[in-house]
PDB file of C-alpha atoms in Angstrom:
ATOM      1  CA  UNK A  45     144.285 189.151 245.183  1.00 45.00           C
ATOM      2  CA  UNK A  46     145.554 192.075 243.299  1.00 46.00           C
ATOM      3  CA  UNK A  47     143.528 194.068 240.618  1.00 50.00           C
ATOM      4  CA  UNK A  48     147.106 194.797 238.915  1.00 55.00           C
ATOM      5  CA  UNK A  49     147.018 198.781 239.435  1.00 56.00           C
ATOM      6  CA  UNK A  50     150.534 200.258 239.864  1.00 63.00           C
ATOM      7  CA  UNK A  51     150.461 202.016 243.546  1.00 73.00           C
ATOM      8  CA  UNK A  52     149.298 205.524 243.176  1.00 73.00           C
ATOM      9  CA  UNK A  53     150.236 208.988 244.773  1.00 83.00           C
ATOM     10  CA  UNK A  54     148.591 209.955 248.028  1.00 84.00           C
ATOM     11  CA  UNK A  55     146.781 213.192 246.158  1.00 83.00           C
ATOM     12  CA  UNK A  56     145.538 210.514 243.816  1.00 83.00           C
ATOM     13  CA  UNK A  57     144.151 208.455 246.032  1.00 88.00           C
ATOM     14  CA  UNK A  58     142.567 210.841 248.101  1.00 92.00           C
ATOM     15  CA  UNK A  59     140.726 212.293 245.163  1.00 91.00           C
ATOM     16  CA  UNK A  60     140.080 209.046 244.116  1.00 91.00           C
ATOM     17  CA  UNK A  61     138.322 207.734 247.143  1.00 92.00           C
ATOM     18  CA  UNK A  62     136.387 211.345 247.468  1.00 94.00           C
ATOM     19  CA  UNK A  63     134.817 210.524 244.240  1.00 94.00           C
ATOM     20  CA  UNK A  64     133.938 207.176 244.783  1.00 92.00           C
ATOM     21  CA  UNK A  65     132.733 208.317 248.586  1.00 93.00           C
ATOM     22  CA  UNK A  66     130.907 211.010 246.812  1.00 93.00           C
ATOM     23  CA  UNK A  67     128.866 208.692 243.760  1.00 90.00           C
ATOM     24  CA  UNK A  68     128.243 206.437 246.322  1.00 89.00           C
ATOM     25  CA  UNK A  69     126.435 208.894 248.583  1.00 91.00           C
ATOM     26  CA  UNK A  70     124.719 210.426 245.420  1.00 90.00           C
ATOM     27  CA  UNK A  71     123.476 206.883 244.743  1.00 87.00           C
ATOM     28  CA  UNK A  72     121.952 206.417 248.516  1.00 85.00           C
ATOM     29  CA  UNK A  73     120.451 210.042 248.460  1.00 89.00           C
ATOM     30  CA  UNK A  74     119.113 210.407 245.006  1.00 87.00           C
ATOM     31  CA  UNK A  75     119.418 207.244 243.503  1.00 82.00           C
ATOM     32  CA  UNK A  76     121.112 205.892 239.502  1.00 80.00           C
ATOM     33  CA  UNK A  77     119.771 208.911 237.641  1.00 80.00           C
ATOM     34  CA  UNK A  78     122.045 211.248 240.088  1.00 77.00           C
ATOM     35  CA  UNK A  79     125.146 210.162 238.610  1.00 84.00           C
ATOM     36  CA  UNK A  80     125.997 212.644 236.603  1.00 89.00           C
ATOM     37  CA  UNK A  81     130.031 213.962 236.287  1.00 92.00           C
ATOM     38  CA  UNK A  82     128.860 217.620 237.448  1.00 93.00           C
ATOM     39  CA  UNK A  83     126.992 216.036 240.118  1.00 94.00           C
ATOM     40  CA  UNK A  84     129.626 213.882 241.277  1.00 94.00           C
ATOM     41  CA  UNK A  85     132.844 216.397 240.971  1.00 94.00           C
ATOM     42  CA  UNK A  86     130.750 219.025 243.145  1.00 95.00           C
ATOM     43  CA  UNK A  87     130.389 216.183 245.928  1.00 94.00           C
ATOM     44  CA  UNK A  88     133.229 215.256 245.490  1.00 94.00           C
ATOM     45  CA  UNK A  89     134.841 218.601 245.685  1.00 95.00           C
ATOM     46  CA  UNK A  90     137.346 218.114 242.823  1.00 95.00           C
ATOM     47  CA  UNK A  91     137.051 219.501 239.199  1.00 93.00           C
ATOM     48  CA  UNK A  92     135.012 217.310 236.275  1.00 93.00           C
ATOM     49  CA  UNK A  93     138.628 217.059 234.374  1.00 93.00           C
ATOM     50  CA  UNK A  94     139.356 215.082 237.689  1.00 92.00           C
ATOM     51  CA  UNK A  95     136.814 212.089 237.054  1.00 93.00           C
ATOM     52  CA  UNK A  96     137.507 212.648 233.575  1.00 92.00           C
ATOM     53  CA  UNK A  97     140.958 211.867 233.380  1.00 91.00           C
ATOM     54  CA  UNK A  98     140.506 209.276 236.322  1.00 91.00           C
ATOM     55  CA  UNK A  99     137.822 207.279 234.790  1.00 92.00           C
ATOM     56  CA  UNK A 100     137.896 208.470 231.686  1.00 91.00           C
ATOM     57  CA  UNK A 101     133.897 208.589 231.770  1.00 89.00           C
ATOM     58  CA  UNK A 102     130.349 207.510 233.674  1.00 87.00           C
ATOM     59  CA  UNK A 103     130.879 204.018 232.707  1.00 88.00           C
ATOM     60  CA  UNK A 104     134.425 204.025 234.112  1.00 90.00           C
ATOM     61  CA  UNK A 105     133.575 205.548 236.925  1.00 90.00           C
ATOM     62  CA  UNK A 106     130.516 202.733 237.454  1.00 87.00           C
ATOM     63  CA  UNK A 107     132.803 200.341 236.583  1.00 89.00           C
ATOM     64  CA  UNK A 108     135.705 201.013 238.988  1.00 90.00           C
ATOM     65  CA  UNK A 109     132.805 201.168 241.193  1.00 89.00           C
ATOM     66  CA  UNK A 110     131.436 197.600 240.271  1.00 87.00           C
ATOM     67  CA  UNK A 111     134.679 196.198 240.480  1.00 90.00           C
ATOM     68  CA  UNK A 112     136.024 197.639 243.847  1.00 90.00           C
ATOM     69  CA  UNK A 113     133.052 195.719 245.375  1.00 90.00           C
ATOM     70  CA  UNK A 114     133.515 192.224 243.304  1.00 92.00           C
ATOM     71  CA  UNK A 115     136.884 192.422 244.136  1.00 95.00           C
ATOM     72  CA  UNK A 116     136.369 192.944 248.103  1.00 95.00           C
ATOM     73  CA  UNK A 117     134.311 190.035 247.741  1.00 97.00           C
ATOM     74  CA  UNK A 118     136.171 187.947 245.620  1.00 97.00           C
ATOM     75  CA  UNK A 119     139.540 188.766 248.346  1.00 97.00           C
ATOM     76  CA  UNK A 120     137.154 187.446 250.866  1.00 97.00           C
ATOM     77  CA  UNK A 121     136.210 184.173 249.466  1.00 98.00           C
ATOM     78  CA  UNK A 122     139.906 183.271 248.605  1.00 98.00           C
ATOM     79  CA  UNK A 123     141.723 184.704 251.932  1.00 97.00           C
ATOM     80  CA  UNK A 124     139.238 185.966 254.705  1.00 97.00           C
ATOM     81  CA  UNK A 125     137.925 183.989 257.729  1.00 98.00           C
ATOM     82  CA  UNK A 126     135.645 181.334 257.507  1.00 98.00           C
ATOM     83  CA  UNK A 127     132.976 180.578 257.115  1.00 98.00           C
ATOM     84  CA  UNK A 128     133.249 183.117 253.783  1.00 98.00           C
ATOM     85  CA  UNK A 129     137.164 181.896 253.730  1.00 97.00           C
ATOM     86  CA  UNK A 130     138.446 178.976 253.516  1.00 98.00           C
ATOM     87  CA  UNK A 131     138.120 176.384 256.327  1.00 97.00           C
ATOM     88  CA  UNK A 132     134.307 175.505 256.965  1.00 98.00           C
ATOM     89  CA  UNK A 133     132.022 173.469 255.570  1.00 98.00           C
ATOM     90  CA  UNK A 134     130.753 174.340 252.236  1.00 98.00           C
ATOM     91  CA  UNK A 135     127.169 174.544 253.285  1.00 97.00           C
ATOM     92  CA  UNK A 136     128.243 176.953 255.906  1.00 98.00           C
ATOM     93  CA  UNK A 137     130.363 178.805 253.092  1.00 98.00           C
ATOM     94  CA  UNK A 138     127.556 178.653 250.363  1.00 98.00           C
ATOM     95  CA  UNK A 139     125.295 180.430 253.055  1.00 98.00           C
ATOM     96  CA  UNK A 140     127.727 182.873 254.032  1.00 98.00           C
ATOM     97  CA  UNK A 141     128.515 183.879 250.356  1.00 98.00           C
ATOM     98  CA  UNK A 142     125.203 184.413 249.624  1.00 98.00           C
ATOM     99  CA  UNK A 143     124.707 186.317 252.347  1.00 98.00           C
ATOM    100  CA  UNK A 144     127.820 188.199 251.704  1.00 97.00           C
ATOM    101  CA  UNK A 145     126.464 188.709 247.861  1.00 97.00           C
ATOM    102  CA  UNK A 146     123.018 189.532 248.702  1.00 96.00           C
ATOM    103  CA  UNK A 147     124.066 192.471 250.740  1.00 95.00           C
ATOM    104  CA  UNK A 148     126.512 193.282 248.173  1.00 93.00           C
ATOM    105  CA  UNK A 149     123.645 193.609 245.909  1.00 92.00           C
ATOM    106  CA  UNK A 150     121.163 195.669 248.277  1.00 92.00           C
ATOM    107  CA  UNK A 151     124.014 197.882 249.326  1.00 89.00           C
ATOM    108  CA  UNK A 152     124.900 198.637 245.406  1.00 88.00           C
ATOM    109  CA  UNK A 153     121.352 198.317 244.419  1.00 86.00           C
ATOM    110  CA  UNK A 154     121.290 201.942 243.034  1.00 83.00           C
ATOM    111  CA  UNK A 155     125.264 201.126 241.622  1.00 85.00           C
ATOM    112  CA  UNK A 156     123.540 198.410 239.547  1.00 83.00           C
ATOM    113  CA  UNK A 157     120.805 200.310 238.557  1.00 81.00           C
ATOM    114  CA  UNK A 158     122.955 203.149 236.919  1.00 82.00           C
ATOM    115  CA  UNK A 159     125.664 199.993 235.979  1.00 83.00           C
ATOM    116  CA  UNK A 160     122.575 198.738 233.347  1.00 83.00           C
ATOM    117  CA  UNK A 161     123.252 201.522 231.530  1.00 84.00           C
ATOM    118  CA  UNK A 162     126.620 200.988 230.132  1.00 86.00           C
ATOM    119  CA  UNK A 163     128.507 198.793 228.498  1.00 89.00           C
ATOM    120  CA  UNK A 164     129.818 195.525 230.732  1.00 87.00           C
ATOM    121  CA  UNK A 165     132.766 196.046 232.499  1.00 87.00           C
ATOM    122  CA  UNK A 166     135.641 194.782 230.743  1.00 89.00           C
ATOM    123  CA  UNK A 167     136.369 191.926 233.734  1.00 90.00           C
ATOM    124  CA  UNK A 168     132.469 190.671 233.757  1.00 90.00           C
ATOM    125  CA  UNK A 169     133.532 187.398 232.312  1.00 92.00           C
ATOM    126  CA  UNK A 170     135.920 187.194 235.271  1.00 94.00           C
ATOM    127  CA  UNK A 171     133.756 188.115 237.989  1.00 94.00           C
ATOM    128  CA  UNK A 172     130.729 185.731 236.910  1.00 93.00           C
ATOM    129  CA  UNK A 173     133.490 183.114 235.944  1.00 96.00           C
ATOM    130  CA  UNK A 174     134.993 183.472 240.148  1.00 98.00           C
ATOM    131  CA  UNK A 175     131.308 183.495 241.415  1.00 97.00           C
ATOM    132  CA  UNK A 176     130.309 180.273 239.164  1.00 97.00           C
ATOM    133  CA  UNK A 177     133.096 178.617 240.068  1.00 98.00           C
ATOM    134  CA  UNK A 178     132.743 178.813 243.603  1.00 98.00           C
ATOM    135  CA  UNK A 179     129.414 178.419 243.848  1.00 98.00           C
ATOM    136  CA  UNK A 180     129.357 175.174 241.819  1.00 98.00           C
ATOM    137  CA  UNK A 181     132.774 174.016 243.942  1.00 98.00           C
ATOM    138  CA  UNK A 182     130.739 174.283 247.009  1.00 98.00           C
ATOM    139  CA  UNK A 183     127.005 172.788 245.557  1.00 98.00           C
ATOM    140  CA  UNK A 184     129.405 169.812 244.293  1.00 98.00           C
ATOM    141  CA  UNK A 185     130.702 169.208 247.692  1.00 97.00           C
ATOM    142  CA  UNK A 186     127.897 169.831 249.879  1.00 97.00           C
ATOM    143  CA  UNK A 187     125.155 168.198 247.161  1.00 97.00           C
ATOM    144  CA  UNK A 188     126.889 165.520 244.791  1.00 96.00           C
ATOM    145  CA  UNK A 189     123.305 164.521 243.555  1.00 96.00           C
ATOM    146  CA  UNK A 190     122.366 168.291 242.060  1.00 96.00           C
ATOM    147  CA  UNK A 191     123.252 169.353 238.942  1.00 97.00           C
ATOM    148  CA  UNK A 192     125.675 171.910 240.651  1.00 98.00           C
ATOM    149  CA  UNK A 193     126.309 174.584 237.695  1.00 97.00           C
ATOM    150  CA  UNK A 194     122.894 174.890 236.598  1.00 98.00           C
ATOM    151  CA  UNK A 195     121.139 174.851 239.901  1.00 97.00           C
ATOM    152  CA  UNK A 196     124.144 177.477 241.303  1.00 97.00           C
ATOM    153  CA  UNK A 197     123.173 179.797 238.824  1.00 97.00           C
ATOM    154  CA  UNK A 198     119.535 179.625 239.119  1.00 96.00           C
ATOM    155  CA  UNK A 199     120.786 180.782 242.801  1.00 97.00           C
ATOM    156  CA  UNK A 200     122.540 183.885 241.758  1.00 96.00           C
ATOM    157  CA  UNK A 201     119.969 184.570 239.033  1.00 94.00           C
ATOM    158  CA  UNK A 202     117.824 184.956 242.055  1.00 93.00           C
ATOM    159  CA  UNK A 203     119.667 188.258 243.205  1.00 93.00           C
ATOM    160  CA  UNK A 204     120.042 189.876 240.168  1.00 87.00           C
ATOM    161  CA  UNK A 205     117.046 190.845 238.514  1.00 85.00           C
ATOM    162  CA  UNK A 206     114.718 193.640 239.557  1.00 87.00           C
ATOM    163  CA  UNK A 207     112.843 192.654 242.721  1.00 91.00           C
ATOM    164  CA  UNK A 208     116.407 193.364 244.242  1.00 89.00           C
ATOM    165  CA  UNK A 209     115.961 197.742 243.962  1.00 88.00           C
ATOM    166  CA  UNK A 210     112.090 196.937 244.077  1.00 91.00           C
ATOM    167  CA  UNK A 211     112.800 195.626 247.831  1.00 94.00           C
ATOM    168  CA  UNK A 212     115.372 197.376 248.835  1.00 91.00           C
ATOM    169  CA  UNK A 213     113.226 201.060 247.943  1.00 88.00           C
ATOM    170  CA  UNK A 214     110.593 199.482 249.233  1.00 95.00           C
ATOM    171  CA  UNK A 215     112.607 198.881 252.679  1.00 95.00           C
ATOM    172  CA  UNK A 216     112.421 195.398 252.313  1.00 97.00           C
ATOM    173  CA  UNK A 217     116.472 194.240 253.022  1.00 96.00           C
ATOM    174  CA  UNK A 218     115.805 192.030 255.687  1.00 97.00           C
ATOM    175  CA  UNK A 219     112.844 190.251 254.404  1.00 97.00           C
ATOM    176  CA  UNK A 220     115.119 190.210 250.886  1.00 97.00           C
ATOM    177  CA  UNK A 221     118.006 188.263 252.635  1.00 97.00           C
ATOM    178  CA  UNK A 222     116.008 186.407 254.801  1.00 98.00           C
ATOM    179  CA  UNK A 223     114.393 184.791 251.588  1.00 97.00           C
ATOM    180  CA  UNK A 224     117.641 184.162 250.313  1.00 97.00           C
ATOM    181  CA  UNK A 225     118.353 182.311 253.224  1.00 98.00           C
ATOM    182  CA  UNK A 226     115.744 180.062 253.031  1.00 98.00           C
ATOM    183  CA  UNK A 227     116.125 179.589 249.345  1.00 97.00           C
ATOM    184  CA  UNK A 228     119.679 178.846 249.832  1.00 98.00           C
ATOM    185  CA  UNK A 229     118.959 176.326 252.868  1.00 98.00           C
ATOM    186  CA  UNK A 230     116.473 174.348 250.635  1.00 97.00           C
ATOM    187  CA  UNK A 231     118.552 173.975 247.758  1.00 97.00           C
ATOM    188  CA  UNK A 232     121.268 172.628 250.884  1.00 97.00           C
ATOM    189  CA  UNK A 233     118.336 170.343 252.461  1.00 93.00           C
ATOM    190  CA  UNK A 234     119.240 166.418 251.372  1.00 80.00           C
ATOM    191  CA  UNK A 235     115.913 164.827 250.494  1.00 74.00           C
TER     192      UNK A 235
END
């Protein structure tokens, strides 16, 4: 899967990873009220007009963020190794890509946090559309008798609200996607 950027120069890149290195670390360390361009061009040791002309501003910045990690994902579903690829059984893959998205969650917990703030990313229809999609593909297959689409996104409803950063400040990530697990595994569970 592509994201349709032309390739860039090796300076570019460089800087460009440095900053989203650096926002990443200011997110672990300080969490979403950290992002700030000052903040981020001093860790990222390149100038403000840098991340300006980059990402134009803190939302594009989040939002190159946001979509670096959907898109990661979203390569992984389509052409990694099962069971998140292609070729296992789709209760194995429905577990896997909820495992997959739940830690995609707690490790960008802080990245969503700050991400509230702004306007949507101009590709959110996409993203949710991919993750709906597959999620109801696999429900279908593994669970013909559950309303698929509904009960798929009561599923990922379940990862993105607030108990997410609640539990992952709280130290909480392996309780978090052990209950995810479970809920995930019930839902799979033919009565």
């Amino acid at each position: 899967m592509t994201d349709g950027r032309p390739k860039e120069r090796a300076d570019a890149a460089r800087n460009r990873r440095a900053i989203l290195d650096a926002t990443t670390a200011l997110l672990a360390e300080h969490g979403a009220e950290a992002i700030t361009m000052d903040r981020v061009a001093a860790a990222a040791g390149v100038g403000k007009g840098t991340i300006f002309h980059r990402f134009g501003n803190r939302a594009g910045l989040l939002h190159e963020m946001v979509a670096e990690s959907a898109l990661t994902l979203m390569d992984a579903i389509t052409d990694g190794p099962p069971p998140l690829g292609p070729g296992a059984p789709a209760d194995a893959r429905l577990l896997a890509y909820f495992d997959a998205m739940t830690r995609l969650v707690i490790e960008n917990s802080e990245l969503m946090v700050a991400y509230r703030t702004v306007p949507p990313h101009p590709r959110t229809g996409e993203f949710h559309a991919f993750w709906d999609k597959h999620i109801t593909a696999l429900l279908r297959e593994a669970r013909p008798d559950l309303d698929a689409e509904v009960v798929g996104r009561l599923l990922l409803s379940s990862i993105g609200g607030e108990l997410v950063p609640t539990m992952v400040r709280a130290g909480e990530t392996e309780r978090l996607l052990a209950a995810v697990r479970e809920l995930v595994e019930s839902v799979l569970r033919t009565p």
